[in-house]
PDB file of C-alpha atoms in Angstrom:
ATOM      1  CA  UNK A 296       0.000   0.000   0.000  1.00  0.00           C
ATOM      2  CA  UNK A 297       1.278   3.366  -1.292  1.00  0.00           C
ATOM      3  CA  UNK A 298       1.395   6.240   1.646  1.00  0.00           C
ATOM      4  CA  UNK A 299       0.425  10.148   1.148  1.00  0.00           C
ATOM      5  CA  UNK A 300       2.769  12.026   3.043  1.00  0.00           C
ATOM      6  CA  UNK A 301       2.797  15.883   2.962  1.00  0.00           C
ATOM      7  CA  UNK A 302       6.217  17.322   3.582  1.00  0.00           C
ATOM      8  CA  UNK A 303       5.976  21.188   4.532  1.00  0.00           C
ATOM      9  CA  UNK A 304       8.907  23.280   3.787  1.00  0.00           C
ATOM     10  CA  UNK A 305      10.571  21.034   1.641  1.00  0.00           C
ATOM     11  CA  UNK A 306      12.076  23.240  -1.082  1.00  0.00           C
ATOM     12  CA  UNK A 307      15.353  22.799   0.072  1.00  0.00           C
ATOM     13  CA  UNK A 308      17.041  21.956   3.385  1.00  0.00           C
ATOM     14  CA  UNK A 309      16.115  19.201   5.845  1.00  0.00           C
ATOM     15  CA  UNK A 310      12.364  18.942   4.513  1.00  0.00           C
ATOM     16  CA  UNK A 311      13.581  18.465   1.005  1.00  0.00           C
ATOM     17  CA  UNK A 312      15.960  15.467   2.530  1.00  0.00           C
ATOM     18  CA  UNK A 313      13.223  14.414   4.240  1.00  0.00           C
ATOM     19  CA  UNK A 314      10.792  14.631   1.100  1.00  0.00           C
ATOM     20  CA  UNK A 315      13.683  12.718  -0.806  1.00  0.00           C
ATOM     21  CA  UNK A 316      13.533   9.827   1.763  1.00  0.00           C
ATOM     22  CA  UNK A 317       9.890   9.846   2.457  1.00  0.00           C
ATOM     23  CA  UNK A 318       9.630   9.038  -1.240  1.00  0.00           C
ATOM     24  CA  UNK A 319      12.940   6.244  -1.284  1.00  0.00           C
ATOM     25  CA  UNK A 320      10.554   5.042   1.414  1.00  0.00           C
ATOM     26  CA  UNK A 321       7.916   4.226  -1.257  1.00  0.00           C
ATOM     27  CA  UNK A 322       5.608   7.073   0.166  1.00  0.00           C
ATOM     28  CA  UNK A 323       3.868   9.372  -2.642  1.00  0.00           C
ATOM     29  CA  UNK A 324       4.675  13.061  -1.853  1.00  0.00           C
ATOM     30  CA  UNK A 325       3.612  16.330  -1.631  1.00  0.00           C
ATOM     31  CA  UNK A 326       6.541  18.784  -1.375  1.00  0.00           C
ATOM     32  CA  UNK A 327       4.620  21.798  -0.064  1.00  0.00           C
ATOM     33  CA  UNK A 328       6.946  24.825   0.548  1.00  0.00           C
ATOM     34  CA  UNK A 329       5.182  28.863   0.397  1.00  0.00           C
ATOM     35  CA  UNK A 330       5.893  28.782  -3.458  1.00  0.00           C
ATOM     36  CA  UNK A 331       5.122  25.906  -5.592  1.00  0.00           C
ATOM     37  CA  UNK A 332       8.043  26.597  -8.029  1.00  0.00           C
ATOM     38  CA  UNK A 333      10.626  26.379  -5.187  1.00  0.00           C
ATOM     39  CA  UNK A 334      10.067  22.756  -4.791  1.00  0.00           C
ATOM     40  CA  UNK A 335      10.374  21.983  -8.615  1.00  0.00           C
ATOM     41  CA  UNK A 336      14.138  20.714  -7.859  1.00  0.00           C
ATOM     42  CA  UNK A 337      12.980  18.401  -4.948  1.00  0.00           C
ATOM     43  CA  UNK A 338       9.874  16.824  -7.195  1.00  0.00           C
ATOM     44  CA  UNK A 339      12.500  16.228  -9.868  1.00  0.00           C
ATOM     45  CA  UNK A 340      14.699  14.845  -7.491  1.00  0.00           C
ATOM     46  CA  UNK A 341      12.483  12.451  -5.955  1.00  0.00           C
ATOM     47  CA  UNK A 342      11.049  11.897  -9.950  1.00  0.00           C
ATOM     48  CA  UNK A 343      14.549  11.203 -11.055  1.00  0.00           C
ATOM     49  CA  UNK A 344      14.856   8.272  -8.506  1.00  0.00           C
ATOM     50  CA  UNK A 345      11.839   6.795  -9.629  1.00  0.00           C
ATOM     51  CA  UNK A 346       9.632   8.163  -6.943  1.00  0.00           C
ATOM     52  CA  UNK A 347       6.212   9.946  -7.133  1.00  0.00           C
ATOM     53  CA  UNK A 348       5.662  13.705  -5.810  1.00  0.00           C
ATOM     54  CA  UNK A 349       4.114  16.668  -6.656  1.00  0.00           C
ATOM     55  CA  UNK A 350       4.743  20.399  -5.695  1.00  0.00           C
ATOM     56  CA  UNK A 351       1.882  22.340  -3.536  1.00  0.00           C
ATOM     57  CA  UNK A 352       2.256  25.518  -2.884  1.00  0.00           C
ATOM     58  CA  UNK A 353       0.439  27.565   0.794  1.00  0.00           C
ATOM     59  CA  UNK A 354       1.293  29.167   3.935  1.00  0.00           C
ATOM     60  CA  UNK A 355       1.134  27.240   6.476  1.00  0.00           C
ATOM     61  CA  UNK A 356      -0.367  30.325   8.842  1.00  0.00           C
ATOM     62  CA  UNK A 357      -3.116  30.701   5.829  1.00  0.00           C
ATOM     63  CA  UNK A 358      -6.121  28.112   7.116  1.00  0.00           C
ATOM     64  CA  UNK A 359      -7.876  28.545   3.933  1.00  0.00           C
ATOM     65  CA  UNK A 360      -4.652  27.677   2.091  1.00  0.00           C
ATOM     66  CA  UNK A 361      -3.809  24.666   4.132  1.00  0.00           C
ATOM     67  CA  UNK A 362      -6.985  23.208   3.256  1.00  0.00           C
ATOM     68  CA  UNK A 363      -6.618  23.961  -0.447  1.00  0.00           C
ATOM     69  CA  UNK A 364      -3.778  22.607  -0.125  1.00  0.00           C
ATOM     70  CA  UNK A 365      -4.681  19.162   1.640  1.00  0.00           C
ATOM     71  CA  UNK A 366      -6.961  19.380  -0.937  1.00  0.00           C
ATOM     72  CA  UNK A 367      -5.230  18.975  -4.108  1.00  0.00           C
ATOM     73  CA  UNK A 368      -2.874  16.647  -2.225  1.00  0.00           C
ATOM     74  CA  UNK A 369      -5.922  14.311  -1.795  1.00  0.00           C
ATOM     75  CA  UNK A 370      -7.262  14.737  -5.691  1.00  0.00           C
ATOM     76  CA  UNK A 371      -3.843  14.471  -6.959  1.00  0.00           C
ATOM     77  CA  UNK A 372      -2.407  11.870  -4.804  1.00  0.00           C
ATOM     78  CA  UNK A 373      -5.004  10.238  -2.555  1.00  0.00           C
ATOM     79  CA  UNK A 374      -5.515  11.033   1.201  1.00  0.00           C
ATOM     80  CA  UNK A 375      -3.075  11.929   3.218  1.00  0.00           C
ATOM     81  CA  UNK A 376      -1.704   9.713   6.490  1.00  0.00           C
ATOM     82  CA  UNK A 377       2.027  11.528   6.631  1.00  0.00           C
ATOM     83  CA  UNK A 378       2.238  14.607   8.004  1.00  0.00           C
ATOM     84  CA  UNK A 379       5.922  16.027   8.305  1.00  0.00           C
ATOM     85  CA  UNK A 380       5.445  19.299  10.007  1.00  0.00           C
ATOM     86  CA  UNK A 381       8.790  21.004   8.501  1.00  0.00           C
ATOM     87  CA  UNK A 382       7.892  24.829   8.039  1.00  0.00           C
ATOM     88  CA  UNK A 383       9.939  27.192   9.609  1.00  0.00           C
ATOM     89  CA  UNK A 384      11.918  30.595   9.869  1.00  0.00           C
ATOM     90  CA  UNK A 385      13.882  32.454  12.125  1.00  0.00           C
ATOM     91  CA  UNK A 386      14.154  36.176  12.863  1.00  0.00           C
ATOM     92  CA  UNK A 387      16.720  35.791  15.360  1.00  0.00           C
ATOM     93  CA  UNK A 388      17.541  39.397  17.792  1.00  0.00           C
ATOM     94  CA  UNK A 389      18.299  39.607  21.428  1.00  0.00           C
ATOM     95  CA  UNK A 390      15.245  40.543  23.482  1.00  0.00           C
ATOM     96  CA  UNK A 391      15.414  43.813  23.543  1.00  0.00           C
ATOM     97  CA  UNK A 392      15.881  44.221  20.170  1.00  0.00           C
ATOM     98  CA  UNK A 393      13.326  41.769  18.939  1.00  0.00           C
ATOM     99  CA  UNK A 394       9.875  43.303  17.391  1.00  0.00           C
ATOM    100  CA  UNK A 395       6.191  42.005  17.468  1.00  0.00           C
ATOM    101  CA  UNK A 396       6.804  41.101  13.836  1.00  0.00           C
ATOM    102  CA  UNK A 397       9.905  38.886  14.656  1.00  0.00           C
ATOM    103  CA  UNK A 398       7.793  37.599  17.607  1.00  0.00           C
ATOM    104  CA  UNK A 399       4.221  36.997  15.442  1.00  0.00           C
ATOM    105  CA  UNK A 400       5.926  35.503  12.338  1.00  0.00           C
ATOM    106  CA  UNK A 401       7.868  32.908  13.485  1.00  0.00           C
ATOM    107  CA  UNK A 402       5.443  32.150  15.774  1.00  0.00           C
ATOM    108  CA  UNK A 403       3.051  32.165  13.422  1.00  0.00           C
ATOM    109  CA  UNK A 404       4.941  29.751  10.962  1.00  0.00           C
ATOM    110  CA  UNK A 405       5.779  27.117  12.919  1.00  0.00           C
ATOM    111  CA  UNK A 406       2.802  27.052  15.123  1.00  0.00           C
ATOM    112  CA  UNK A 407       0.198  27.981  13.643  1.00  0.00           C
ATOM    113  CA  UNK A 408       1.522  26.232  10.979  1.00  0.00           C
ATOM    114  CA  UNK A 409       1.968  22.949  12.100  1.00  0.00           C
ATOM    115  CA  UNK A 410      -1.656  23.232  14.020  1.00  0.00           C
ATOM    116  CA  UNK A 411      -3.142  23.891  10.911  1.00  0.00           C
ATOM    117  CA  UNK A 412      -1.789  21.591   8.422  1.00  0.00           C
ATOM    118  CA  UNK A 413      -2.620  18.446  11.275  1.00  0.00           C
ATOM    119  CA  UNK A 414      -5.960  19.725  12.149  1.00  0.00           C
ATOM    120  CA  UNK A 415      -6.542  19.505   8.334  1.00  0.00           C
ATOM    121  CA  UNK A 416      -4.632  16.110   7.640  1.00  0.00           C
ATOM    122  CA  UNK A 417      -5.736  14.912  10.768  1.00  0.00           C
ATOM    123  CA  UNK A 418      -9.405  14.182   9.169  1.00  0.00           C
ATOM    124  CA  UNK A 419      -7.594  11.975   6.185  1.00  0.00           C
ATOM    125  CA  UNK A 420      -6.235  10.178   9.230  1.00  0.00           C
ATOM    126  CA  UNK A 421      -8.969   9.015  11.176  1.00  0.00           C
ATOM    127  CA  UNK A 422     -10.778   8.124   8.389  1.00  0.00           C
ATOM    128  CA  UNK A 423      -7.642   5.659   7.305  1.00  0.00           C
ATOM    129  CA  UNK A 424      -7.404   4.617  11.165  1.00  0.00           C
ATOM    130  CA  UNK A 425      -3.262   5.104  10.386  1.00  0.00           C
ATOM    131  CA  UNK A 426      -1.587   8.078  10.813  1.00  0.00           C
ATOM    132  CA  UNK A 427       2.012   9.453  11.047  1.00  0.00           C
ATOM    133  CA  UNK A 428       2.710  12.507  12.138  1.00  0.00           C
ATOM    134  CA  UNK A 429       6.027  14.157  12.590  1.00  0.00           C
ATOM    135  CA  UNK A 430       6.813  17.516  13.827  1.00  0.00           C
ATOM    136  CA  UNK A 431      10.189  19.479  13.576  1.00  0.00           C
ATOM    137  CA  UNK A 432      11.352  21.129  16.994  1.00  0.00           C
ATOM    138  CA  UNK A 433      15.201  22.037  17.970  1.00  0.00           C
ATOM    139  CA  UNK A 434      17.588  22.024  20.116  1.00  0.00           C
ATOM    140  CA  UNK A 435      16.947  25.710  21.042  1.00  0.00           C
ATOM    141  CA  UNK A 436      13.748  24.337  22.500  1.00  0.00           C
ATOM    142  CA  UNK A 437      15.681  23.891  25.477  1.00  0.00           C
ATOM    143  CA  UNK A 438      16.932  27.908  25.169  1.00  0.00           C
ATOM    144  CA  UNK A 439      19.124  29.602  23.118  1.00  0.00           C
ATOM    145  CA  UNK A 440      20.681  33.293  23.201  1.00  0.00           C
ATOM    146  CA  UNK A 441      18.994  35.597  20.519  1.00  0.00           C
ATOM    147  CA  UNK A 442      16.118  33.182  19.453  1.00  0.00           C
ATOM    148  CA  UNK A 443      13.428  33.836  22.342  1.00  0.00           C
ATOM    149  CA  UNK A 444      10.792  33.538  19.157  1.00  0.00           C
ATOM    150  CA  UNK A 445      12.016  30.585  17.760  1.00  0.00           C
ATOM    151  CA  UNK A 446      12.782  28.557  21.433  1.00  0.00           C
ATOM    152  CA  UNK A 447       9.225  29.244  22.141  1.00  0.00           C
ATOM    153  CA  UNK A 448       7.913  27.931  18.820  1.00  0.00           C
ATOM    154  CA  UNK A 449      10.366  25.055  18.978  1.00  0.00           C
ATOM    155  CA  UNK A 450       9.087  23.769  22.718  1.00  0.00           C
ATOM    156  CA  UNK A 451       5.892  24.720  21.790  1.00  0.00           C
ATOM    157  CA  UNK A 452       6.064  22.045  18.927  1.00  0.00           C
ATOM    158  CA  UNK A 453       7.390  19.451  21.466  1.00  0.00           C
ATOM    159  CA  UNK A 454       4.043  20.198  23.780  1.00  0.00           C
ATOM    160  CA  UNK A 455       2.013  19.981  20.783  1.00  0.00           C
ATOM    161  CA  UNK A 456       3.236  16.810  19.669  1.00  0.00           C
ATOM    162  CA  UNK A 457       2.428  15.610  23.106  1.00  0.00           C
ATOM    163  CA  UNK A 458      -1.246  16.424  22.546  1.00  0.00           C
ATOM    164  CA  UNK A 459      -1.809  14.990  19.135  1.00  0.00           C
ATOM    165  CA  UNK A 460      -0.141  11.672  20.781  1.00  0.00           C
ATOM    166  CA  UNK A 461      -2.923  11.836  23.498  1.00  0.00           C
ATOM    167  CA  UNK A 462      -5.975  12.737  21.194  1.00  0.00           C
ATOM    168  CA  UNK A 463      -5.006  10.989  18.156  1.00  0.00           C
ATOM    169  CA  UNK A 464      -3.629   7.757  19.306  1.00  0.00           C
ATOM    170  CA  UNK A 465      -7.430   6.112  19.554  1.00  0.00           C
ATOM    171  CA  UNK A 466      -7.398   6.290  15.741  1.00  0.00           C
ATOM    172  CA  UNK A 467      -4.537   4.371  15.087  1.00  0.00           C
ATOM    173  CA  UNK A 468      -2.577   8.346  14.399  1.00  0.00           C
ATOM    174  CA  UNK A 469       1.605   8.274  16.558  1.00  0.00           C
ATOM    175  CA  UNK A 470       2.745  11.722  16.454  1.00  0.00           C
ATOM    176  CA  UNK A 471       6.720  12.478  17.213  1.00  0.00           C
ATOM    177  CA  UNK A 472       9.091  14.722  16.994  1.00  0.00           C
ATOM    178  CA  UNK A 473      12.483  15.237  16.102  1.00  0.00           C
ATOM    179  CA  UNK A 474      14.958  18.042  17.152  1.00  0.00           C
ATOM    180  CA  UNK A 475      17.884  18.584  15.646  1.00  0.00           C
ATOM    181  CA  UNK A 476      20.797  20.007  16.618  1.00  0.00           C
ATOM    182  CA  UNK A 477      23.326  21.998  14.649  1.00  0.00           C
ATOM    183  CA  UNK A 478      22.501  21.229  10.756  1.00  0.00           C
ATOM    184  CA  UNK A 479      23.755  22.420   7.761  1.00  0.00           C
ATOM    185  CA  UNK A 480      21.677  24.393   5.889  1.00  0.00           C
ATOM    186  CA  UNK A 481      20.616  27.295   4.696  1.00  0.00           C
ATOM    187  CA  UNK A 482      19.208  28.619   7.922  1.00  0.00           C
ATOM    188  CA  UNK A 483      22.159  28.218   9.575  1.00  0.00           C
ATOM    189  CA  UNK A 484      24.294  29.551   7.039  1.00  0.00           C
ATOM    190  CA  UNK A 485      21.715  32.653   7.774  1.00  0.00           C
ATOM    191  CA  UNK A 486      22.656  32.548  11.739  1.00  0.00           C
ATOM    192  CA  UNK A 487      26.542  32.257  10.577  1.00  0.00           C
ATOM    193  CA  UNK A 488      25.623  35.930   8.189  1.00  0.00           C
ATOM    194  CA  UNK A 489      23.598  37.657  11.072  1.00  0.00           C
ATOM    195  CA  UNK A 490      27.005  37.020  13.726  1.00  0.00           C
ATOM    196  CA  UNK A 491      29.334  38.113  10.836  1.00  0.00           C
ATOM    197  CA  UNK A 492      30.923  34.803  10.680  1.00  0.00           C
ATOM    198  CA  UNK A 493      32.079  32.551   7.290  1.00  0.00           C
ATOM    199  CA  UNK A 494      30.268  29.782   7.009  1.00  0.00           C
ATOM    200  CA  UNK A 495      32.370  27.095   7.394  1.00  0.00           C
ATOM    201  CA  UNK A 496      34.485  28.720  10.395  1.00  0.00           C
ATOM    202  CA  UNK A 497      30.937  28.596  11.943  1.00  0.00           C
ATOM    203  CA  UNK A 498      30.507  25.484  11.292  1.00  0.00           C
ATOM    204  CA  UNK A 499      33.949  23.882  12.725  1.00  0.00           C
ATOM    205  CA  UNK A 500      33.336  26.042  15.832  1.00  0.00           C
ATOM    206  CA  UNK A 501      29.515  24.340  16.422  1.00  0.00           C
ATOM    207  CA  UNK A 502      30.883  20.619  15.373  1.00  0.00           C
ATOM    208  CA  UNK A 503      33.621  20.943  18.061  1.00  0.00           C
ATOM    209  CA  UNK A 504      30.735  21.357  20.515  1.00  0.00           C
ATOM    210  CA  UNK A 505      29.328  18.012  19.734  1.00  0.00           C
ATOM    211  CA  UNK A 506      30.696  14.922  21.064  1.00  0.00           C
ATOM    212  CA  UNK A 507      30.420  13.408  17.775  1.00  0.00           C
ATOM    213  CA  UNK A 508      32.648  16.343  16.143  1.00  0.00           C
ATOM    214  CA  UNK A 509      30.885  16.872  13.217  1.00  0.00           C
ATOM    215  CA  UNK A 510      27.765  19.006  12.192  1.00  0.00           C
ATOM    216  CA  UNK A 511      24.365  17.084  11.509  1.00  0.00           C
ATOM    217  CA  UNK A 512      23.132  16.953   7.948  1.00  0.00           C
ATOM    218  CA  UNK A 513      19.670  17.180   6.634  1.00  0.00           C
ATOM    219  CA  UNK A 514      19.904  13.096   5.404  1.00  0.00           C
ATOM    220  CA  UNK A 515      20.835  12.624   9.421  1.00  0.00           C
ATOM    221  CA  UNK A 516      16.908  14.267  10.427  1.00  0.00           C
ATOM    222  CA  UNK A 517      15.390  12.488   7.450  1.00  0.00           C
ATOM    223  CA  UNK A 518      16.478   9.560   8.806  1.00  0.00           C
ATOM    224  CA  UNK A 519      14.891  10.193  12.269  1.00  0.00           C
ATOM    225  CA  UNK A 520      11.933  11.249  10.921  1.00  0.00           C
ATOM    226  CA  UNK A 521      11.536   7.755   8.407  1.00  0.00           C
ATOM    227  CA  UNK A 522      11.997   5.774  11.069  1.00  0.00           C
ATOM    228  CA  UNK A 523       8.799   7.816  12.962  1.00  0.00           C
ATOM    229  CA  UNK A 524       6.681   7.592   9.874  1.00  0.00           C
ATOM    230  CA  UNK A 525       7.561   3.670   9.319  1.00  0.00           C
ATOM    231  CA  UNK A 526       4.958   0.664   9.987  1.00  0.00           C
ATOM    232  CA  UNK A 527       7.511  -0.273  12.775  1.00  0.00           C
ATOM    233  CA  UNK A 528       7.422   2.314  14.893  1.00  0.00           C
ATOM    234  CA  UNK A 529       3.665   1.630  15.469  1.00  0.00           C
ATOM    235  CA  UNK A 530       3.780   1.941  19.130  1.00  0.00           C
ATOM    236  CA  UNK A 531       6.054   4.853  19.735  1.00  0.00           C
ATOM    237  CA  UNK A 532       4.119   8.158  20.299  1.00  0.00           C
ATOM    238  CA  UNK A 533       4.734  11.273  22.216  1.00  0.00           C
ATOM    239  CA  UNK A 534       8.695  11.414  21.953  1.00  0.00           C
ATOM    240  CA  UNK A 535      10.803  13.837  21.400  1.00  0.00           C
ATOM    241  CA  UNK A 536      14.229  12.468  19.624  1.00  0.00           C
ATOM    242  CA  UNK A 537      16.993  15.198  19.870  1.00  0.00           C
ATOM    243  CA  UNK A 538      19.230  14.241  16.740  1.00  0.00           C
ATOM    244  CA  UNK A 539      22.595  16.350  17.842  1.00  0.00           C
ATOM    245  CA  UNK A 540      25.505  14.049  17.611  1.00  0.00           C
ATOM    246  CA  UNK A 541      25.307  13.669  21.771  1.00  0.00           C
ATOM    247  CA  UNK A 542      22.654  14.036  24.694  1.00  0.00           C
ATOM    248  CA  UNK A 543      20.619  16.767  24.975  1.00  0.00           C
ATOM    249  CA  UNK A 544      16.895  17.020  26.690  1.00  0.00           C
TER     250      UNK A 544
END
């Protein structure tokens, strides 16, 4: 049996890894990012390797656009059961620096976002009596200097995942999540800019931090988050795997 997953940010970056392996998986995908011509290089990716996906544009904050969305996923594809709540930016300032805006938009996107899309997946779900869900927190969950926005989205993830565990689990739905630690990717090439750092100095001063000594890939989450949306992880719901090279949590 073929599975619908949605993948949500998934242009580039850890949700187009995870888009990539979702599909290696045999899963049919949507690769949902704000534009749908963004994701045209992780559809033809995934295409390439013999896989099936298609590219859905909405924002995630938009509820009328997250149910177009799940829409055409469902005419196109069939009815989703994956849900890989990926969306996300940063507006990273010290407190007193930091406006409503930076507060209210990344907030917003990874939130609201994530509520939305699995309130409207969700339905697919039950209906299936299967369901995978798999939501994206961080490290900085646990607090980190000059991202007061994005630690409170990223815990906040971790307490929603909790929830959809609790209500969800009577219809056969798990719901996980997975925080990474330091990654390399265009975001944090963005936190490397904003602290007038090069990139890879930035990096090889992070990796030496990690027990493993090396920074985390997207392919490293993707991994994680497979092994969440697989048959055999049936009975684990309500975690929160930190994927950081070493203990954290």
């Amino acid at each position: 049996m073929t599975r619908i997953a949605i993948v949500t940010g998934a242009a580039r970056g850890i949700g187009a890894a995870t888009a990539q392996r979702l599909a290696a998986d045999g899963c049919a995908v949507a690769v949902l990012d704000l534009d749908a011509g963004s994701c045209a290089a992780t559809v033809d990716a995934i295409a390439d390797a013999g896989g099936r996906a298609i590219a859905v544009g909405a924002d995630v904050a938009d509820a009328d656009a997250v149910a177009r969305a799940v829409a055409q996923v469902d005419a196109e594809l069939g009815g989703p059961t994956i849900l890989v709540n990926n969306a996300g930016v940063i507006r990273d300032n010290l407190l007193f620096k930091m406006t409503e805006d930076d507060w209210d938009t990344v907030l917003s996107v990874h939130l609201r976002g994530a509520f939305l899309m699995s309130r409207e997946v969700q339905k697919h779900q039950v209906e299936a009596g299967w369901g995978r869900i798999v939501n994206l927190s961080s490290t900085s969950a646990l607090g980190n200097r000059g991202q007061a926005n994005y630690a409170a989205a990223k815990a906040g993830m971790q307490g929603l995942t909790k929830t959809l565990a609790i209500e969800l689990g009577r219809f056969g739905v798990t719901a996980n999540a997975v925080a990474p630690g330091f990654i390399v990717t265009d975001m944090t090439r963005t936190t490397a800019e904003r602290l007038g750092v090069g990139f890879e100095e930035f990096i090889e001063a992070r990796a030496a931090e990690v027990p493993l000594q090396r920074a985390g890939t997207p392919e490293d989450i993707a991994a994680a988050v497979s092994f969440f949306c697989s048959e055999g992880a049936g009975f684990v719901s309500g975690q929160v795997l930190y994927v950081a090279g070493g203990p954290r949590g």
